[in-house]
Tab-separated table of C-alpha atoms and ligand atoms in Angstrom:
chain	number	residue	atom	x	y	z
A	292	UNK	CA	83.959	-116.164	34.115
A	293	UNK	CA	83.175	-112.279	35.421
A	294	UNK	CA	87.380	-112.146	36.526
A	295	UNK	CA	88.750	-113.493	33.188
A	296	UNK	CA	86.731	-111.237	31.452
A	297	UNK	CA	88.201	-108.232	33.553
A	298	UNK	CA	91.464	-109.527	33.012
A	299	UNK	CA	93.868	-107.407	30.839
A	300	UNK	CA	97.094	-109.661	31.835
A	301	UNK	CA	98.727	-111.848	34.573
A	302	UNK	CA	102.092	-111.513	32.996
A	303	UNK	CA	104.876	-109.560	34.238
A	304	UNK	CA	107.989	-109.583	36.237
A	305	UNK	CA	109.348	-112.511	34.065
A	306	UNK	CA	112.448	-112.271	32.232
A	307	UNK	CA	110.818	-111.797	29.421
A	308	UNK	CA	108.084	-109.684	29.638
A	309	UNK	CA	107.163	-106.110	30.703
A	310	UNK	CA	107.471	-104.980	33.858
A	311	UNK	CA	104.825	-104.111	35.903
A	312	UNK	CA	104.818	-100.240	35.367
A	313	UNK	CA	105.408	-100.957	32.248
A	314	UNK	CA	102.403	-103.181	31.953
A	315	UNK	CA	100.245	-100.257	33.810
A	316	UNK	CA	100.845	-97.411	31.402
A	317	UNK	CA	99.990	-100.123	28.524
A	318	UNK	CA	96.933	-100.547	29.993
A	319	UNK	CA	96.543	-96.999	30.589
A	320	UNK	CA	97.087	-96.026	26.911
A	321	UNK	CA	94.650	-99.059	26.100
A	322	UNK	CA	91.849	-98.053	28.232
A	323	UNK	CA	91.530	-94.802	27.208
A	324	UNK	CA	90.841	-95.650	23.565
A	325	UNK	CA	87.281	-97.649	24.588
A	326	UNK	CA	86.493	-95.886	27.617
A	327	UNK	CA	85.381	-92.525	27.416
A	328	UNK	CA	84.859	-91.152	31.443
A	329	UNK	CA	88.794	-92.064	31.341
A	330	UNK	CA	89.969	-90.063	28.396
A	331	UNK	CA	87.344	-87.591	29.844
A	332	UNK	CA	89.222	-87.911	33.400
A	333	UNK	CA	92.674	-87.462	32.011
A	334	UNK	CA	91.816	-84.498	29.835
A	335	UNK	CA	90.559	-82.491	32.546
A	336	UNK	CA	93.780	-83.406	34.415
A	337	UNK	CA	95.585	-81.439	31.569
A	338	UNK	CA	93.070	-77.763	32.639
A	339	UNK	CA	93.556	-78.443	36.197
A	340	UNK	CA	95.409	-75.165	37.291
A	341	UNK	CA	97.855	-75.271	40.193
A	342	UNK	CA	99.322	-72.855	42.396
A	343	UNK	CA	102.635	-73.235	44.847
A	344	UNK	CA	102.223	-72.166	48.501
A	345	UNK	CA	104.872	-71.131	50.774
A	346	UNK	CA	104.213	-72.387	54.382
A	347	UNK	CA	106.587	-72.145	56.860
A	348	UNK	CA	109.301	-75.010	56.421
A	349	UNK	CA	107.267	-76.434	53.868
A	350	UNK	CA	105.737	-76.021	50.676
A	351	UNK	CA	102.115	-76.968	48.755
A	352	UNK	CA	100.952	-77.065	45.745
A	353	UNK	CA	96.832	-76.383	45.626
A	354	UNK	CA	95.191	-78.358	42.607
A	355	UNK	CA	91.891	-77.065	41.690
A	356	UNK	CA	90.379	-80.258	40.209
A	357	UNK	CA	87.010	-80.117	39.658
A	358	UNK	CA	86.539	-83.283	38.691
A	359	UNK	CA	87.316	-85.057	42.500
A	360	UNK	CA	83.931	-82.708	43.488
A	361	UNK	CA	82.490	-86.339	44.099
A	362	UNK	CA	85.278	-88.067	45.879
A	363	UNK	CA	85.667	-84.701	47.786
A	364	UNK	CA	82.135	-84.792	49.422
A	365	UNK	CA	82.003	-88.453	49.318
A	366	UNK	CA	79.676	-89.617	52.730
A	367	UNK	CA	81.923	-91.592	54.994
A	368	UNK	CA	78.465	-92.203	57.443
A	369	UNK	CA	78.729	-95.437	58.556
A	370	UNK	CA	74.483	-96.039	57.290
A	371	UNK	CA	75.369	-95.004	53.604
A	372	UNK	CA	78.791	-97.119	53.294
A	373	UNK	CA	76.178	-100.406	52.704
A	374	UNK	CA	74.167	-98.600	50.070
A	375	UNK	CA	76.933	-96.582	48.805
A	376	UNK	CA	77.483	-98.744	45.331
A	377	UNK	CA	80.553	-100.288	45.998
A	378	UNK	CA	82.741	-99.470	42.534
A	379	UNK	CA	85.520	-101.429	43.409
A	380	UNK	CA	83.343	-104.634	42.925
A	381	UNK	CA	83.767	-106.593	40.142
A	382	UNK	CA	80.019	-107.085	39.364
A	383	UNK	CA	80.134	-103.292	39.214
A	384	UNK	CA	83.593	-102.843	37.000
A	385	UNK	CA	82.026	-100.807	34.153
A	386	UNK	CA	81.691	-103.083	31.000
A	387	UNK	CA	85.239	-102.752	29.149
A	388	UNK	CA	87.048	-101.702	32.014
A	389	UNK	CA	89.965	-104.818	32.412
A	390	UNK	CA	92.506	-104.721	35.304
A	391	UNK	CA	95.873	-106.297	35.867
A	392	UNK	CA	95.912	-109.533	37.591
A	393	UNK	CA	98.477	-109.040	40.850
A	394	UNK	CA	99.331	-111.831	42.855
A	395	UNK	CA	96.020	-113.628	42.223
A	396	UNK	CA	94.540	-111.601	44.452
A	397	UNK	CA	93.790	-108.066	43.060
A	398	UNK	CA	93.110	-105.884	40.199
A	399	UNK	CA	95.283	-102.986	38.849
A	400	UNK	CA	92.817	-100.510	37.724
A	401	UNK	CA	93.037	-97.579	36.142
A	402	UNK	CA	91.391	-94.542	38.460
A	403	UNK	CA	89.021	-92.389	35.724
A	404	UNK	CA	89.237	-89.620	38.172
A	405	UNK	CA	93.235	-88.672	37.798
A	406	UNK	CA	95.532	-86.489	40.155
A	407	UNK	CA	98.215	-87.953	38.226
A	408	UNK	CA	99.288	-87.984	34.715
A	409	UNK	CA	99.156	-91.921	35.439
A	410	UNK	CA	97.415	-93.074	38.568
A	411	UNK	CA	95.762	-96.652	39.531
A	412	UNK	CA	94.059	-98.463	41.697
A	413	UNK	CA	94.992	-101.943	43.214
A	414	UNK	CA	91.904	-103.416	44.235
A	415	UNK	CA	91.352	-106.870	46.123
A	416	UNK	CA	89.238	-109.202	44.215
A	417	UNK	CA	87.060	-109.597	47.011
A	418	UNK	CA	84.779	-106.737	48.942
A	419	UNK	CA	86.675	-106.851	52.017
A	420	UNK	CA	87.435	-103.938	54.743
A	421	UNK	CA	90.290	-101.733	53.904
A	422	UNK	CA	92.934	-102.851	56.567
A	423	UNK	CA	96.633	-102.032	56.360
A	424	UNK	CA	97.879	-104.216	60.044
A	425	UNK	CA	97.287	-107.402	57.938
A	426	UNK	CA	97.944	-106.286	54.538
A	427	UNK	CA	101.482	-104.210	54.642
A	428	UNK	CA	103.213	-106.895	53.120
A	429	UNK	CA	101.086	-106.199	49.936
A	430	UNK	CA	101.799	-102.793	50.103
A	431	UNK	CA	105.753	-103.620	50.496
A	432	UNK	CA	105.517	-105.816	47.716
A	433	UNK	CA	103.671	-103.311	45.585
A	434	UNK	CA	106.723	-100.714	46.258
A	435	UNK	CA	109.456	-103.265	44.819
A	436	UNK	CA	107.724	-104.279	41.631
A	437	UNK	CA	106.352	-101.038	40.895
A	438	UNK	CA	109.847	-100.587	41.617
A	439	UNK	CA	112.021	-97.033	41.289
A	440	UNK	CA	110.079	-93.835	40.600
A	441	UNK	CA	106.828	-94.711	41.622
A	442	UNK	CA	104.995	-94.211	44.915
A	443	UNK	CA	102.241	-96.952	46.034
A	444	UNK	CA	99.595	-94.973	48.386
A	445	UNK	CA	97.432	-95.828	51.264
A	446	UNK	CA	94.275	-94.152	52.699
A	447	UNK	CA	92.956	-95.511	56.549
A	448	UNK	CA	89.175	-96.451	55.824
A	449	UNK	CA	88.144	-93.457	57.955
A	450	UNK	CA	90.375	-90.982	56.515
A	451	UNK	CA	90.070	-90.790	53.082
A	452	UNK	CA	89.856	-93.684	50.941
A	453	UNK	CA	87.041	-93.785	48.602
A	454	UNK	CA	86.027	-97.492	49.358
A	455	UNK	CA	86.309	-97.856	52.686
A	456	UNK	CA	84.570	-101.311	52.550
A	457	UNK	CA	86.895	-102.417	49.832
A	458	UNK	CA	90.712	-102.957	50.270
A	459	UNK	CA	92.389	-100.755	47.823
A	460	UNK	CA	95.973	-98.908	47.541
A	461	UNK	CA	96.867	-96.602	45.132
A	462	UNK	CA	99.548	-96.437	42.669
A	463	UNK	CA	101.513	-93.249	40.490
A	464	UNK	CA	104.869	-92.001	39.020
A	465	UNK	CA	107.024	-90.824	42.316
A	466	UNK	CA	108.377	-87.000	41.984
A	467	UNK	CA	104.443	-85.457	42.193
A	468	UNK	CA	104.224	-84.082	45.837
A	469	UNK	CA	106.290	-81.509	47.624
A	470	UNK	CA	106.779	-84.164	50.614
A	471	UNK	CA	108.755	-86.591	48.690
A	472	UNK	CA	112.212	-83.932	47.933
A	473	UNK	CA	111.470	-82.282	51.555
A	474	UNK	CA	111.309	-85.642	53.618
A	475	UNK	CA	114.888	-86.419	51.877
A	476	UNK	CA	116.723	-82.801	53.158
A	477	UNK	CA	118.603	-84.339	56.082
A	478	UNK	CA	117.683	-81.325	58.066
A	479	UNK	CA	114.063	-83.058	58.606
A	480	UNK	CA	115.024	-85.909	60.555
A	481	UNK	CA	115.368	-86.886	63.975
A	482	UNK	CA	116.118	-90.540	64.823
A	483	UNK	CA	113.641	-91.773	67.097
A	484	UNK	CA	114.415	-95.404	67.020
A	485	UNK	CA	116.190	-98.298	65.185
A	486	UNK	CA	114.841	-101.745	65.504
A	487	UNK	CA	116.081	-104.731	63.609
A	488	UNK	CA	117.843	-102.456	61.064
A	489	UNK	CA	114.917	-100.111	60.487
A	490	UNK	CA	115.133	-96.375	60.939
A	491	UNK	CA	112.175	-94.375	62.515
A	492	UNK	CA	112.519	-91.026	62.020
A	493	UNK	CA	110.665	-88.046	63.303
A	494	UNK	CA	110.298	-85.135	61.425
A	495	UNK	CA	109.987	-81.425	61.684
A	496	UNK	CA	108.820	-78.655	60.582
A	497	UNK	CA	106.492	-80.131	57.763
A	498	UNK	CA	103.348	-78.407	59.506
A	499	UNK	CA	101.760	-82.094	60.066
A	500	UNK	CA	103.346	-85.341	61.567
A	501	UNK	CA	105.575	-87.177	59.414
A	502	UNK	CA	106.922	-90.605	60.813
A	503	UNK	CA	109.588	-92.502	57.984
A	504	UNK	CA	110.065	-95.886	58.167
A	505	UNK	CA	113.408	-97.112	56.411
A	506	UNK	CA	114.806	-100.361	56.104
A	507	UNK	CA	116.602	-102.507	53.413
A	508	UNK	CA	114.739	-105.753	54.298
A	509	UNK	CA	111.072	-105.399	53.150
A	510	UNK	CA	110.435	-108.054	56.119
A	511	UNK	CA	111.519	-106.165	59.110
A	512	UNK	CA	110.000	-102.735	57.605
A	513	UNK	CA	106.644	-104.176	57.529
A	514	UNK	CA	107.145	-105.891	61.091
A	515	UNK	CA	108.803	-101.751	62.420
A	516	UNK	CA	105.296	-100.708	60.814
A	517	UNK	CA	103.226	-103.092	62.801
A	518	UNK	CA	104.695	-102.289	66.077
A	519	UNK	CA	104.114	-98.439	65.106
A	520	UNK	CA	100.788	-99.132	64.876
A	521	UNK	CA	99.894	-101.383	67.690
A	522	UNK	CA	102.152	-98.467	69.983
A	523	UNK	CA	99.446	-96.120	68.055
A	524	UNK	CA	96.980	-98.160	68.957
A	525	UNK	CA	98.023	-98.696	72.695
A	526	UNK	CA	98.159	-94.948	73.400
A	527	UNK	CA	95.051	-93.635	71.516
A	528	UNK	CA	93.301	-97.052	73.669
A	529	UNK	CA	91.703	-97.953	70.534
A	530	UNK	CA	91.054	-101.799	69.360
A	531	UNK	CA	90.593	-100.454	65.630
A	532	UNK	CA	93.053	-98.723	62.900
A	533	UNK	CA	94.457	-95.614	63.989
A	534	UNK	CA	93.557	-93.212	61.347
A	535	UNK	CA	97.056	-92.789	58.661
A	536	UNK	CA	97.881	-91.922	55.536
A	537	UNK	CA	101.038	-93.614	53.844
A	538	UNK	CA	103.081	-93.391	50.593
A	539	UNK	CA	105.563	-96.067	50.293
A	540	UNK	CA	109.285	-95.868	47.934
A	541	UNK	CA	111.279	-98.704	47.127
A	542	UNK	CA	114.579	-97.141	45.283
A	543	UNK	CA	117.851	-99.467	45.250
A	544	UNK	CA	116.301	-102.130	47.362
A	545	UNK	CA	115.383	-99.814	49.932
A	546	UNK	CA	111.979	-99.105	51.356
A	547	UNK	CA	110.772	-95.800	52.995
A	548	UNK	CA	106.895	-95.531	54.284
A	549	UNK	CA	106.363	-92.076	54.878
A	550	UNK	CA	103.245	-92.375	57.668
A	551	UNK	CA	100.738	-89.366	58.725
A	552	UNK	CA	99.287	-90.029	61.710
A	553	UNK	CA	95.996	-88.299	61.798
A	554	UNK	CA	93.648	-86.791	64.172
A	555	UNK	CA	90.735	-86.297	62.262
A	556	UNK	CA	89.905	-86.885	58.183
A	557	UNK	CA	88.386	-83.287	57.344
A	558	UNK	CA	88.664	-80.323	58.885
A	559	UNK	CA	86.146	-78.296	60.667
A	560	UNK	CA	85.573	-76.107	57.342
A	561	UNK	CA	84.652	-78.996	55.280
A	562	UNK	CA	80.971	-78.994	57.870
A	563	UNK	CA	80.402	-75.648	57.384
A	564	UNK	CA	77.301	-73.796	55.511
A	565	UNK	CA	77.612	-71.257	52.455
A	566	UNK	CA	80.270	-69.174	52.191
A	567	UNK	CA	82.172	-70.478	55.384
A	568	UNK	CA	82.351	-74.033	53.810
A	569	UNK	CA	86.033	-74.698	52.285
A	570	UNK	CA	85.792	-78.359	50.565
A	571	UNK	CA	88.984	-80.056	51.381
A	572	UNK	CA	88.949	-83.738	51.923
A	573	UNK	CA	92.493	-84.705	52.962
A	574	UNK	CA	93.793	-88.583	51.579
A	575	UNK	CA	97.585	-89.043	51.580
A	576	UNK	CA	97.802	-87.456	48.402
A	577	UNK	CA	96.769	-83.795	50.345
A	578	UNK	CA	98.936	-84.753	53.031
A	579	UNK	CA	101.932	-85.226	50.415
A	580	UNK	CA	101.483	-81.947	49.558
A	581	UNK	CA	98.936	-81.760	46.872
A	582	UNK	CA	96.234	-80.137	48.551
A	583	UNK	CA	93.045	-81.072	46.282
A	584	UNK	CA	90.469	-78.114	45.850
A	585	UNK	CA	87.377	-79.159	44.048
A	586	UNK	CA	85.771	-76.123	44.343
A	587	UNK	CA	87.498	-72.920	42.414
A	588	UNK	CA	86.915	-70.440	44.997
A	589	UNK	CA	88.458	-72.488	47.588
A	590	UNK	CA	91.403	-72.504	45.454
A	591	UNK	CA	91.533	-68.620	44.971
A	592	UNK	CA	91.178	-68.186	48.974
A	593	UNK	CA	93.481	-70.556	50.153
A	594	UNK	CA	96.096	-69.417	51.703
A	595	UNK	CA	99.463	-70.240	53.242
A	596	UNK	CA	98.084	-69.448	56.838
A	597	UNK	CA	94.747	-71.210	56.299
A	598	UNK	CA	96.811	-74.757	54.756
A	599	UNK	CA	98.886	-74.919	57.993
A	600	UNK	CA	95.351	-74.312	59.895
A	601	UNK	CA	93.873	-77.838	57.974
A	602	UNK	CA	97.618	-79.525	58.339
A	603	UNK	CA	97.809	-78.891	61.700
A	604	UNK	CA	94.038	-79.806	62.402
A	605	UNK	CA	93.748	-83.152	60.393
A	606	UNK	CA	97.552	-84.142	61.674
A	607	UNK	CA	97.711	-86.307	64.992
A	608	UNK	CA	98.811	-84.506	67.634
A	609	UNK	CA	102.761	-84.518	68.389
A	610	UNK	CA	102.052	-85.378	71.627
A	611	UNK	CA	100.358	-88.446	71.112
A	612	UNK	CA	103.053	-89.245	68.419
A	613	UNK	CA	106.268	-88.786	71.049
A	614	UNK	CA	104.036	-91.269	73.231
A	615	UNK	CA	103.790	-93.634	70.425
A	616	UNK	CA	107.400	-94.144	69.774
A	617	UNK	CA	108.165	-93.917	73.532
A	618	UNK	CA	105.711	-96.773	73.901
A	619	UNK	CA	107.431	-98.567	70.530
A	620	UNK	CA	110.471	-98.170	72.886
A	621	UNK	CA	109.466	-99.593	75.850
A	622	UNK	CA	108.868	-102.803	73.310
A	623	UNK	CA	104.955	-102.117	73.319
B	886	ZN	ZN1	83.534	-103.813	46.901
């Protein structure tokens, strides 16, 4: 009874009906006529002021958005994540707020605090830990029917997504971070491996760790993912997720996961008192290249030199990666 009233539509991918982006920005343009914290989200997308910085190799945009202040500062203590009102629940949807069936098994939302001029949520029906080992396969199959020019988005439960209790990817137009034209110069790459068709590639000079993951068969992409991470897992000597960030592109039946292995979720800075505090938060959006500043004097300060400090401090380091991909080699 609660689900079908949440329910936009189940439809798409037929023949005959809308796709599924198609589908998203109808329920985009839908949701903002009866719900006014959306319209409210999306117009102060449109003041958000942005400013391009030159890093070496590498470039980043800084957004100062004041309205992620709450997903910024968010608590991530394990005692609060219980209390924390879980807003991914249906129970808690907000009343009007409808989602697009996917797969039977989770909403399409739309998220009321934008960094995108469309940007969703794909929620599991159920409150269940946010997981990618067992659940690349959705996020594979999110890339194909999103389909072309969009990017599907994952944040590790301990570095940077919102509900860390509640399974949840993200979804947007593709073209919206710096990473996505650098990761495609060839210069970038260095071939680290190739298993069952699938590239790994290593880059460089991005300031942070960039692993790609290409493959034409969604199959063996997802299985080259879940040796990277048990290889992750192996050399870090951890039973649990190894913190990442990944944005995933399916263009002409071929998938790419671009994967930041991370060290830490936010910087030093973030802990500090006063003046000394800078509020960064890094997700995968930051680590595309969108660096989020909620606060507008963070935005003024930041510079080039200080962004490489938070890359290089929230990014795994590239010693633990080379192990990684060793170990991946030595069929870990
Ligand atoms: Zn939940």
């Amino acid at each position: 009874m609660l689900l079908s009233e949440k329910i936009y539509t189940t439809s798409y991918g037929d023949e005959n009906s809308k796709s599924l982006s198609e589908l998203c920005l109808e329920l985009l343009s839908e949701q903002k006529k009866t719900w006014q914290d959306l319209r409210e989200g999306y117009e102060m997308l449109k003041k958000v002021r942005e400013r391009d910085l030159d890093c070496s190799g590498f470039s980043v945009r800084l957004q100062y958005n004041p309205g992620r202040i709450k997903s910024s500062t968010a608590d991530m203590g394990k005692n609060t994540s219980m209390e924390r009102q879980c807003f991914l629940c249906l129970d808690r949807l907000l009343e009007g707020q409808k989602g697009i069936l996917y797969r039977g098994e989770y909403l399409i939302l739309c998220n009321p605090m934008p960094v995108f001029p469309s940007h969703f949520t794909v929620s599991h029906l159920d409150h269940r830990r946010q997981a990618i080992g067992e659940h690349i396969g959705t996020l594979l199959e999110l890339m194909a029917d999103f389909g072309s020019g969009w990017t599907v988005l994952y944040n590790g439960p301990k570095c940077g997504a919102s509900a860390p209790d509640h399974l949840h990817f993200q979804a947007a137009p593709s073209g919206q971070m710096p990473i996505e034209k650098e990761i495609w110069e060839q210069k970038r790459f260095t071939l680290s491996k190739k298993v069952d068709g699938v590239f790994l590639y290593r880059t460089r000079d991005l300031g942070r760790e960039v692993i790609v993951l290409e493959g034409d068969a969604s199959m063996a992409v997802g299985g080259a993912f879940k040796g990277f991470l048990n290889a992750l897992k192996k050399v870090l000597l951890i039973d649990g997720e190894p913190m990442m960030s990944i944005a995933g592109f399916c263009k002409e039946k071929l998938w790419r996961l671009v994967i930041f292995p991370r060290g830490k979720h936010r910087p030093d800075a973030f802990f500090r008192t006063g003046d000394a505090r800078v509020v960064v938060s890094p997700g995968v959006i930051d680590m595309g290249g969108v660096l989020i500043t909620p606060v507008e004097k963070d935005f003024d300060r930041l510079d080039a030199t200080a962004v490489e400090g938070i890359y290089k401090e929230v990014s795994l380091e590239g010693k633990i990666v080379e192990r990684a991909i060793d170990a991946l080699r030595q069929g870990a």
